[in-house]
Amino acid sequence: MIFTVRDIELLRLLRWCRYVVPNDLRRVFDVNTINNLKSAKLIRSSKVQKSLTLTAKGNQLLEELTQNIPENIRHAHTAADTLRRIRVSAIITTAYQAGLDVFTTGVEALEENRAIYLTALMRGKGANPWSNSRIATLLRLGDTLYAAHYVCPGIGEMLLTDELNAFNNNTSQIKNVHRAFFFAGRSYADVLTELGVPPANEPRRYVSYADAFRSLTLPVHLLSCDETGAMQLRLMAMPDYRQALTRSALQTKYAQAPSEIPSWDALFDGKPFVMAADMDLRRIDAAIKAARERGVGQIVMVALKPQVEAVLKSRYRETGLARVFSLKEEMLSDLGINKLYTPPLEGFKTEKGEVIDAPLIQAARKAGGSSGK
């Protein structure tokens, strides 16, 4: 019996993330694969948030397979540090499911599209260029570079100027890109709860995420760390995704929007149209404001169905601000983006083309069934 690509990618994901809760892994990896690797003593359950982590044996195997992996630095043991790693792992697994290259070890990987970089990999190597920044990961989608923050109720405050400086200074070598933010959480509702915190009474050095959301001039996209968020990233990785999705959704009903209104993606039966699947709520609000200034009572928007149900229906449809529709599965299928990434069950081969024998996993599978079934 040999290791499959699925086996090795699960081990690699744990090497990058350190800790991952089982529910996040089970979105991509079947239970048998997880149990087989446990039986082979390559991964184990941890008391830290009931997560999974690599064993010494699992780390050793990866080090024998390739050198292009993060250093095996000592695990964080404080509650705050481990909780942060688990929260960041939710973003990483969402990006992985979207088909992004998550197994990067240097910021230079972001010079290409569809990649994500874990900022924690730069910590603990002498001088820490990220200092106390809350940026969890960097993502490159198309011509835009994103700084992702994990946001949830009670997450605390940040020094916004330091966050912007860290983002710009540590990615200055990435040329010809736009910059934006993701505020990511377990769900859109979790993120919006924190973003609903009332404004501070007076200017302060440290600000809440709600105040940062209101004051940032760069775009801010909400992201849920689940299958919906993975599909959102998949859409946003398309070249010129807004226009591609807009034209596909409207077909012959498409009409070009006025160039002086960048928040409108098109006109649909004379109404302003917004592609809202990227969950840039401030852009939606700007589109509504521009419409009202021109005497238009409602805009039209389209997004993924779970986004409509979780946020957009109550926020815009039920308040009469917009007609809100869901992207059709057929349209996503026609664009070739209706499926999320699933690692294959084919045999894993090293860079030299060698297969890796796994007799211990073979024994476990005889007892519990083959992986993926």
CSV table of C-alpha atoms in Angstrom, one decimal:
chain,number,residue,atom,x,y,z
A,1,MET,CA,0.0,0.0,0.0
A,2,ILE,CA,1.2,3.5,-0.8
A,3,PHE,CA,0.4,7.0,0.5
A,4,THR,CA,-2.1,8.9,-1.6
A,5,VAL,CA,-1.9,12.5,-2.5
A,6,ARG,CA,-4.8,13.0,-0.1
A,7,ASP,CA,-2.8,11.5,2.8
A,8,ILE,CA,0.2,13.7,2.2
A,9,GLU,CA,-1.7,16.9,1.7
A,10,LEU,CA,-3.5,16.4,5.0
A,11,LEU,CA,-0.1,15.9,6.7
A,12,ARG,CA,1.2,19.0,5.0
A,13,LEU,CA,-1.9,21.1,6.0
A,14,LEU,CA,-1.2,20.2,9.7
A,15,ARG,CA,2.4,21.1,9.3
A,16,TRP,CA,1.5,24.6,8.1
A,17,CYS,CA,-1.4,25.1,10.5
A,18,ARG,CA,-0.1,23.3,13.6
A,19,TYR,CA,-3.6,22.8,14.9
A,20,VAL,CA,-6.8,22.2,13.0
A,21,VAL,CA,-10.2,21.3,14.4
A,22,PRO,CA,-11.7,18.1,12.9
A,23,ASN,CA,-14.8,19.9,11.5
A,24,ASP,CA,-12.5,22.0,9.3
A,25,LEU,CA,-10.6,19.0,8.0
A,26,ARG,CA,-13.7,17.0,7.4
A,27,ARG,CA,-14.9,19.6,4.9
A,28,VAL,CA,-12.2,18.4,2.6
A,29,PHE,CA,-10.9,15.0,3.9
A,30,ASP,CA,-13.0,12.0,4.5
A,31,VAL,CA,-13.2,10.4,8.0
A,32,ASN,CA,-11.4,7.3,6.9
A,33,THR,CA,-8.3,9.2,5.7
A,34,ILE,CA,-8.1,11.0,9.1
A,35,ASN,CA,-8.6,7.8,11.1
A,36,ASN,CA,-6.0,5.9,9.0
A,37,LEU,CA,-3.4,8.5,9.6
A,38,LYS,CA,-4.3,8.4,13.3
A,39,SER,CA,-3.9,4.6,13.3
A,40,ALA,CA,-0.5,5.0,11.7
A,41,LYS,CA,0.5,7.4,14.5
A,42,LEU,CA,1.2,10.2,12.0
A,43,ILE,CA,-1.4,12.6,13.5
A,44,ARG,CA,-3.0,12.7,16.9
A,45,SER,CA,-5.8,14.4,18.8
A,46,SER,CA,-4.8,17.3,21.0
A,47,LYS,CA,-6.4,18.7,24.1
A,48,VAL,CA,-6.0,22.2,22.5
A,49,GLN,CA,-9.6,23.0,21.4
A,50,LYS,CA,-10.0,19.3,20.6
A,51,SER,CA,-7.9,19.8,17.5
A,52,LEU,CA,-5.7,17.5,15.4
A,53,THR,CA,-1.9,17.9,15.1
A,54,LEU,CA,1.1,16.1,13.7
A,55,THR,CA,3.1,13.6,15.7
A,56,ALA,CA,6.9,13.5,15.7
A,57,LYS,CA,6.6,10.6,13.3
A,58,GLY,CA,4.4,12.7,11.0
A,59,ASN,CA,6.8,15.6,11.0
A,60,GLN,CA,9.7,13.2,10.3
A,61,LEU,CA,7.9,11.7,7.3
A,62,LEU,CA,7.3,15.1,5.8
A,63,GLU,CA,10.9,16.2,6.3
A,64,GLU,CA,12.1,13.1,4.5
A,65,LEU,CA,9.7,13.8,1.6
A,66,THR,CA,10.6,17.4,1.0
A,67,GLN,CA,12.6,20.3,2.3
A,68,ASN,CA,10.1,22.9,1.1
A,69,ILE,CA,8.1,22.9,4.4
A,70,PRO,CA,8.0,25.3,7.3
A,71,GLU,CA,10.5,24.8,10.1
A,72,ASN,CA,9.3,22.5,12.8
A,73,ILE,CA,9.4,25.2,15.5
A,74,ARG,CA,8.1,24.5,19.0
A,75,HIS,CA,4.4,24.5,19.4
A,76,ALA,CA,2.8,27.5,21.2
A,77,HIS,CA,1.4,26.4,24.5
A,78,THR,CA,-0.3,29.5,25.8
A,79,ALA,CA,-4.1,29.5,25.4
A,80,ALA,CA,-4.0,32.7,23.4
A,81,ASP,CA,-1.3,31.5,21.0
A,82,THR,CA,-3.0,28.2,20.3
A,83,LEU,CA,-6.4,29.7,19.9
A,84,ARG,CA,-4.9,32.1,17.3
A,85,ARG,CA,-3.3,29.3,15.4
A,86,ILE,CA,-6.7,27.4,15.3
A,87,ARG,CA,-8.5,30.5,14.1
A,88,VAL,CA,-5.9,31.1,11.4
A,89,SER,CA,-6.2,27.4,10.4
A,90,ALA,CA,-9.8,28.0,9.6
A,91,ILE,CA,-8.8,30.6,7.0
A,92,ILE,CA,-6.1,28.3,5.6
A,93,THR,CA,-8.4,25.3,5.2
A,94,THR,CA,-11.0,27.6,3.5
A,95,ALA,CA,-8.3,28.8,1.0
A,96,TYR,CA,-7.2,25.2,0.5
A,97,GLN,CA,-10.7,24.1,-0.3
A,98,ALA,CA,-10.9,27.0,-2.8
A,99,GLY,CA,-7.9,25.5,-4.7
A,100,LEU,CA,-5.4,28.2,-3.6
A,101,ASP,CA,-1.8,27.2,-3.1
A,102,VAL,CA,-1.5,27.2,0.7
A,103,PHE,CA,1.8,25.3,0.9
A,104,THR,CA,4.0,28.4,0.4
A,105,THR,CA,7.0,29.3,2.5
A,106,GLY,CA,7.9,32.8,1.3
A,107,VAL,CA,6.1,36.0,0.5
A,108,GLU,CA,7.5,35.8,-3.0
A,109,ALA,CA,4.8,33.1,-3.7
A,110,LEU,CA,2.3,35.9,-3.8
A,111,GLU,CA,3.8,37.2,-7.1
A,112,GLU,CA,1.5,34.6,-8.7
A,113,ASN,CA,-2.3,34.3,-8.6
A,114,ARG,CA,-4.2,31.9,-6.3
A,115,ALA,CA,-1.8,31.7,-3.4
A,116,ILE,CA,-1.9,32.3,0.3
A,117,TYR,CA,0.9,32.9,2.8
A,118,LEU,CA,0.8,32.4,6.5
A,119,THR,CA,2.4,35.3,8.3
A,120,ALA,CA,3.3,33.2,11.3
A,121,LEU,CA,6.1,31.7,9.2
A,122,MET,CA,8.0,34.9,9.4
A,123,ARG,CA,7.8,35.0,13.2
A,124,GLY,CA,10.4,33.5,15.5
A,125,LYS,CA,13.3,34.1,13.0
A,126,GLY,CA,15.2,36.8,14.7
A,127,ALA,CA,13.7,40.2,14.1
A,128,ASN,CA,9.9,39.9,13.6
A,129,PRO,CA,8.8,42.2,10.7
A,130,TRP,CA,5.2,41.7,11.6
A,131,SER,CA,5.6,42.9,15.2
A,132,ASN,CA,2.2,42.6,16.9
A,133,SER,CA,0.2,42.8,13.7
A,134,ARG,CA,-3.1,40.9,13.7
A,135,ILE,CA,-2.8,40.0,10.0
A,136,ALA,CA,-3.3,36.2,9.9
A,137,THR,CA,-2.6,35.5,6.3
A,138,LEU,CA,-1.9,37.2,2.9
A,139,LEU,CA,-3.8,36.1,-0.1
A,140,ARG,CA,-3.2,36.8,-3.8
A,141,LEU,CA,-6.3,36.6,-6.0
A,142,GLY,CA,-6.0,37.9,-9.5
A,143,ASP,CA,-4.5,41.4,-9.5
A,144,THR,CA,-5.3,42.0,-5.8
A,145,LEU,CA,-3.3,41.3,-2.6
A,146,TYR,CA,-5.3,40.8,0.5
A,147,ALA,CA,-4.5,41.0,4.2
A,148,ALA,CA,-6.8,38.6,6.1
A,149,HIS,CA,-7.8,39.3,9.8
A,150,TYR,CA,-9.8,36.8,11.9
A,151,VAL,CA,-12.8,38.6,13.3
A,152,CYS,CA,-15.3,37.4,15.9
A,153,PRO,CA,-17.2,38.9,18.8
A,154,GLY,CA,-14.9,40.2,21.5
A,155,ILE,CA,-11.7,39.9,19.3
A,156,GLY,CA,-10.3,43.1,20.7
A,157,GLU,CA,-8.8,46.2,19.2
A,158,MET,CA,-5.9,46.9,16.8
A,159,LEU,CA,-3.5,49.7,16.0
A,160,LEU,CA,-4.7,50.4,12.5
A,161,THR,CA,-1.7,52.4,11.4
A,162,ASP,CA,0.6,49.6,12.4
A,163,GLU,CA,-1.6,47.1,10.5
A,164,LEU,CA,-1.4,49.2,7.3
A,165,ASN,CA,2.3,49.7,7.7
A,166,ALA,CA,3.0,46.0,8.3
A,167,PHE,CA,0.9,45.1,5.2
A,168,ASN,CA,2.6,47.6,2.9
A,169,ASN,CA,6.2,47.1,4.2
A,170,ASN,CA,6.2,43.3,4.2
A,171,THR,CA,4.7,43.1,0.7
A,172,SER,CA,6.6,45.9,-1.0
A,173,GLN,CA,8.3,43.5,-3.3
A,174,ILE,CA,4.9,42.5,-4.8
A,175,LYS,CA,4.5,44.9,-7.7
A,176,ASN,CA,1.5,46.0,-9.7
A,177,VAL,CA,-1.2,44.9,-7.4
A,178,HIS,CA,-4.2,46.4,-5.7
A,179,ARG,CA,-4.5,46.0,-2.0
A,180,ALA,CA,-7.6,45.1,0.1
A,181,PHE,CA,-8.6,43.3,3.3
A,182,PHE,CA,-10.6,40.2,4.3
A,183,PHE,CA,-12.3,40.2,7.7
A,184,ALA,CA,-12.8,36.5,8.1
A,185,GLY,CA,-14.7,34.5,10.8
A,186,ARG,CA,-16.5,31.2,11.4
A,187,SER,CA,-19.6,32.8,9.8
A,188,TYR,CA,-20.6,36.1,8.2
A,189,ALA,CA,-22.8,36.6,11.3
A,190,ASP,CA,-19.9,36.3,13.6
A,191,VAL,CA,-18.0,39.0,11.7
A,192,LEU,CA,-21.0,41.3,11.4
A,193,THR,CA,-21.7,41.0,15.2
A,194,GLU,CA,-18.2,42.5,15.9
A,195,LEU,CA,-18.6,45.0,13.1
A,196,GLY,CA,-21.8,46.2,14.7
A,197,VAL,CA,-20.0,47.6,17.8
A,198,PRO,CA,-20.9,51.3,18.3
A,199,PRO,CA,-18.3,53.9,17.3
A,200,ALA,CA,-15.8,55.1,19.9
A,201,ASN,CA,-16.9,58.4,21.6
A,202,GLU,CA,-13.5,60.0,20.8
A,203,PRO,CA,-10.5,59.3,18.6
A,204,ARG,CA,-8.2,56.6,20.0
A,205,ARG,CA,-4.9,55.0,19.1
A,206,TYR,CA,-6.3,51.5,19.3
A,207,VAL,CA,-9.6,50.9,17.5
A,208,SER,CA,-12.3,48.2,17.3
A,209,TYR,CA,-12.7,46.3,14.1
A,210,ALA,CA,-16.0,48.1,13.7
A,211,ASP,CA,-14.2,51.4,13.7
A,212,ALA,CA,-11.5,50.1,11.3
A,213,PHE,CA,-14.2,48.8,9.0
A,214,ARG,CA,-15.8,52.2,8.9
A,215,SER,CA,-12.6,54.2,8.4
A,216,LEU,CA,-10.5,52.0,6.1
A,217,THR,CA,-10.1,53.4,2.6
A,218,LEU,CA,-9.0,50.1,1.1
A,219,PRO,CA,-11.8,47.6,0.2
A,220,VAL,CA,-12.9,45.2,3.0
A,221,HIS,CA,-14.5,41.9,2.1
A,222,LEU,CA,-16.3,39.6,4.6
A,223,LEU,CA,-15.3,35.9,4.5
A,224,SER,CA,-16.9,33.0,6.2
A,225,CYS,CA,-14.6,30.1,6.9
A,226,ASP,CA,-16.7,27.3,5.4
A,227,GLU,CA,-17.7,26.0,2.0
A,228,THR,CA,-19.5,29.2,1.1
A,229,GLY,CA,-16.3,31.2,1.9
A,230,ALA,CA,-14.3,28.7,-0.2
A,231,MET,CA,-16.5,29.3,-3.2
A,232,GLN,CA,-16.3,33.0,-2.6
A,233,LEU,CA,-12.5,32.8,-2.9
A,234,ARG,CA,-12.8,30.6,-5.9
A,235,LEU,CA,-14.9,33.2,-7.7
A,236,MET,CA,-12.6,36.1,-6.7
A,237,ALA,CA,-9.6,34.3,-8.1
A,238,MET,CA,-11.0,34.5,-11.6
A,239,PRO,CA,-9.5,37.2,-13.8
A,240,ASP,CA,-11.7,40.4,-13.7
A,241,TYR,CA,-14.2,38.3,-11.7
A,242,ARG,CA,-16.8,41.0,-11.3
A,243,GLN,CA,-17.2,41.6,-15.0
A,244,ALA,CA,-17.0,37.9,-15.8
A,245,LEU,CA,-19.7,37.0,-13.3
A,246,THR,CA,-21.8,40.0,-14.2
A,247,ARG,CA,-21.8,39.2,-17.9
A,248,SER,CA,-22.5,35.6,-17.3
A,249,ALA,CA,-25.4,36.3,-15.0
A,250,LEU,CA,-27.1,39.0,-17.2
A,251,GLN,CA,-26.4,37.6,-20.6
A,252,THR,CA,-28.3,39.7,-23.2
A,253,LYS,CA,-29.7,41.9,-20.5
A,254,TYR,CA,-26.2,43.3,-19.8
A,255,ALA,CA,-25.7,47.0,-20.3
A,256,GLN,CA,-22.5,48.9,-19.4
A,257,ALA,CA,-22.7,51.0,-16.2
A,258,PRO,CA,-21.6,54.7,-16.2
A,259,SER,CA,-17.8,54.8,-15.9
A,260,GLU,CA,-18.1,57.5,-13.2
A,261,ILE,CA,-19.8,55.1,-10.8
A,262,PRO,CA,-17.3,52.4,-10.0
A,263,SER,CA,-19.6,50.7,-7.5
A,264,TRP,CA,-22.0,49.7,-10.3
A,265,ASP,CA,-21.0,46.7,-12.3
A,266,ALA,CA,-23.7,47.0,-15.0
A,267,LEU,CA,-27.2,48.2,-15.7
A,268,PHE,CA,-30.0,45.6,-15.7
A,269,ASP,CA,-33.3,46.8,-17.3
A,270,GLY,CA,-32.1,50.3,-16.5
A,271,LYS,CA,-31.3,49.5,-12.8
A,272,PRO,CA,-27.9,49.6,-11.2
A,273,PHE,CA,-26.5,46.0,-10.9
A,274,VAL,CA,-23.9,44.9,-8.4
A,275,MET,CA,-22.1,41.6,-8.3
A,276,ALA,CA,-22.1,41.0,-4.5
A,277,ALA,CA,-20.5,37.6,-4.2
A,278,ASP,CA,-17.3,39.1,-3.0
A,279,MET,CA,-19.1,40.4,0.1
A,280,ASP,CA,-17.8,44.0,-0.1
A,281,LEU,CA,-20.7,45.5,1.9
A,282,ARG,CA,-19.3,49.0,1.8
A,283,ARG,CA,-19.2,48.8,-2.0
A,284,ILE,CA,-22.9,47.7,-2.0
A,285,ASP,CA,-23.8,50.6,0.3
A,286,ALA,CA,-21.9,53.0,-2.0
A,287,ALA,CA,-23.9,51.6,-5.0
A,288,ILE,CA,-27.2,52.2,-3.2
A,289,LYS,CA,-26.1,55.7,-2.2
A,290,ALA,CA,-25.2,56.5,-5.8
A,291,ALA,CA,-28.5,55.2,-7.0
A,292,ARG,CA,-30.5,57.3,-4.6
A,293,GLU,CA,-28.6,60.4,-5.5
A,294,ARG,CA,-29.8,59.8,-9.1
A,295,GLY,CA,-33.4,59.1,-8.1
A,296,VAL,CA,-33.2,55.3,-8.4
A,297,GLY,CA,-35.0,53.6,-5.5
A,298,GLN,CA,-33.5,50.1,-5.7
A,299,ILE,CA,-30.5,48.4,-7.1
A,300,VAL,CA,-30.2,44.8,-8.3
A,301,MET,CA,-27.6,42.4,-6.9
A,302,VAL,CA,-26.5,38.8,-7.3
A,303,ALA,CA,-24.5,36.6,-4.9
A,304,LEU,CA,-24.1,33.0,-3.8
A,305,LYS,CA,-27.3,31.6,-2.3
A,306,PRO,CA,-25.9,31.1,1.2
A,307,GLN,CA,-24.7,34.7,1.2
A,308,VAL,CA,-28.1,35.9,0.3
A,309,GLU,CA,-29.8,33.9,3.0
A,310,ALA,CA,-27.2,34.7,5.7
A,311,VAL,CA,-26.7,38.5,5.1
A,312,LEU,CA,-28.0,40.1,2.0
A,313,LYS,CA,-31.7,39.2,2.2
A,314,SER,CA,-32.2,40.8,5.6
A,315,ARG,CA,-29.8,43.7,5.1
A,316,TYR,CA,-30.9,44.8,1.6
A,317,ARG,CA,-34.0,42.9,0.3
A,318,GLU,CA,-36.2,43.1,3.3
A,319,THR,CA,-35.3,46.8,3.8
A,320,GLY,CA,-36.3,47.6,0.3
A,321,LEU,CA,-32.9,48.7,-0.8
A,322,ALA,CA,-32.3,46.1,-3.4
A,323,ARG,CA,-33.7,43.2,-5.4
A,324,VAL,CA,-31.4,40.3,-4.4
A,325,PHE,CA,-30.9,37.1,-6.5
A,326,SER,CA,-28.8,34.0,-6.2
A,327,LEU,CA,-26.2,32.9,-8.7
A,328,LYS,CA,-27.5,29.9,-10.6
A,329,GLU,CA,-25.6,26.6,-10.3
A,330,GLU,CA,-25.7,26.2,-14.1
A,331,MET,CA,-23.9,29.5,-14.6
A,332,LEU,CA,-21.1,28.5,-12.2
A,333,SER,CA,-20.9,25.2,-14.0
A,334,ASP,CA,-20.6,26.9,-17.4
A,335,LEU,CA,-17.7,29.0,-16.0
A,336,GLY,CA,-16.1,25.8,-14.6
A,337,ILE,CA,-16.1,27.1,-11.0
A,338,ASN,CA,-18.9,25.1,-9.4
A,339,LYS,CA,-16.7,22.6,-7.7
A,340,LEU,CA,-14.4,23.0,-4.7
A,341,TYR,CA,-11.0,21.3,-4.5
A,342,THR,CA,-10.8,17.8,-3.2
A,343,PRO,CA,-7.3,16.2,-3.0
A,344,PRO,CA,-7.1,13.1,-5.2
A,345,LEU,CA,-6.8,9.5,-4.0
A,346,GLU,CA,-4.1,8.7,-6.6
A,347,GLY,CA,-0.7,7.5,-5.3
A,348,PHE,CA,1.7,10.2,-4.1
A,349,LYS,CA,5.0,10.6,-5.9
A,350,THR,CA,8.1,12.4,-4.6
A,351,GLU,CA,9.9,15.0,-6.8
A,352,LYS,CA,12.0,12.0,-8.0
A,353,GLY,CA,8.9,10.2,-9.1
A,354,GLU,CA,9.1,7.6,-6.3
A,355,VAL,CA,6.1,6.3,-4.4
A,356,ILE,CA,6.0,6.1,-0.7
A,357,ASP,CA,5.2,2.7,0.9
A,358,ALA,CA,3.0,2.9,3.9
A,359,PRO,CA,2.6,-0.6,5.5
A,360,LEU,CA,1.2,0.8,8.7
A,361,ILE,CA,-1.6,2.6,6.9
A,362,GLN,CA,-2.2,-0.6,4.9
A,363,ALA,CA,-2.9,-2.4,8.1
A,364,ALA,CA,-5.2,0.2,9.4
A,365,ARG,CA,-7.2,0.3,6.1
A,366,LYS,CA,-7.6,-3.5,6.2
A,367,ALA,CA,-9.3,-3.0,9.6
A,368,GLY,CA,-11.3,0.1,8.8
A,369,GLY,CA,-11.9,0.2,5.0
A,370,SER,CA,-10.0,2.0,2.3
A,371,SER,CA,-9.6,5.8,2.2
A,372,GLY,CA,-12.3,7.8,0.5
A,373,LYS,CA,-15.0,5.1,0.7
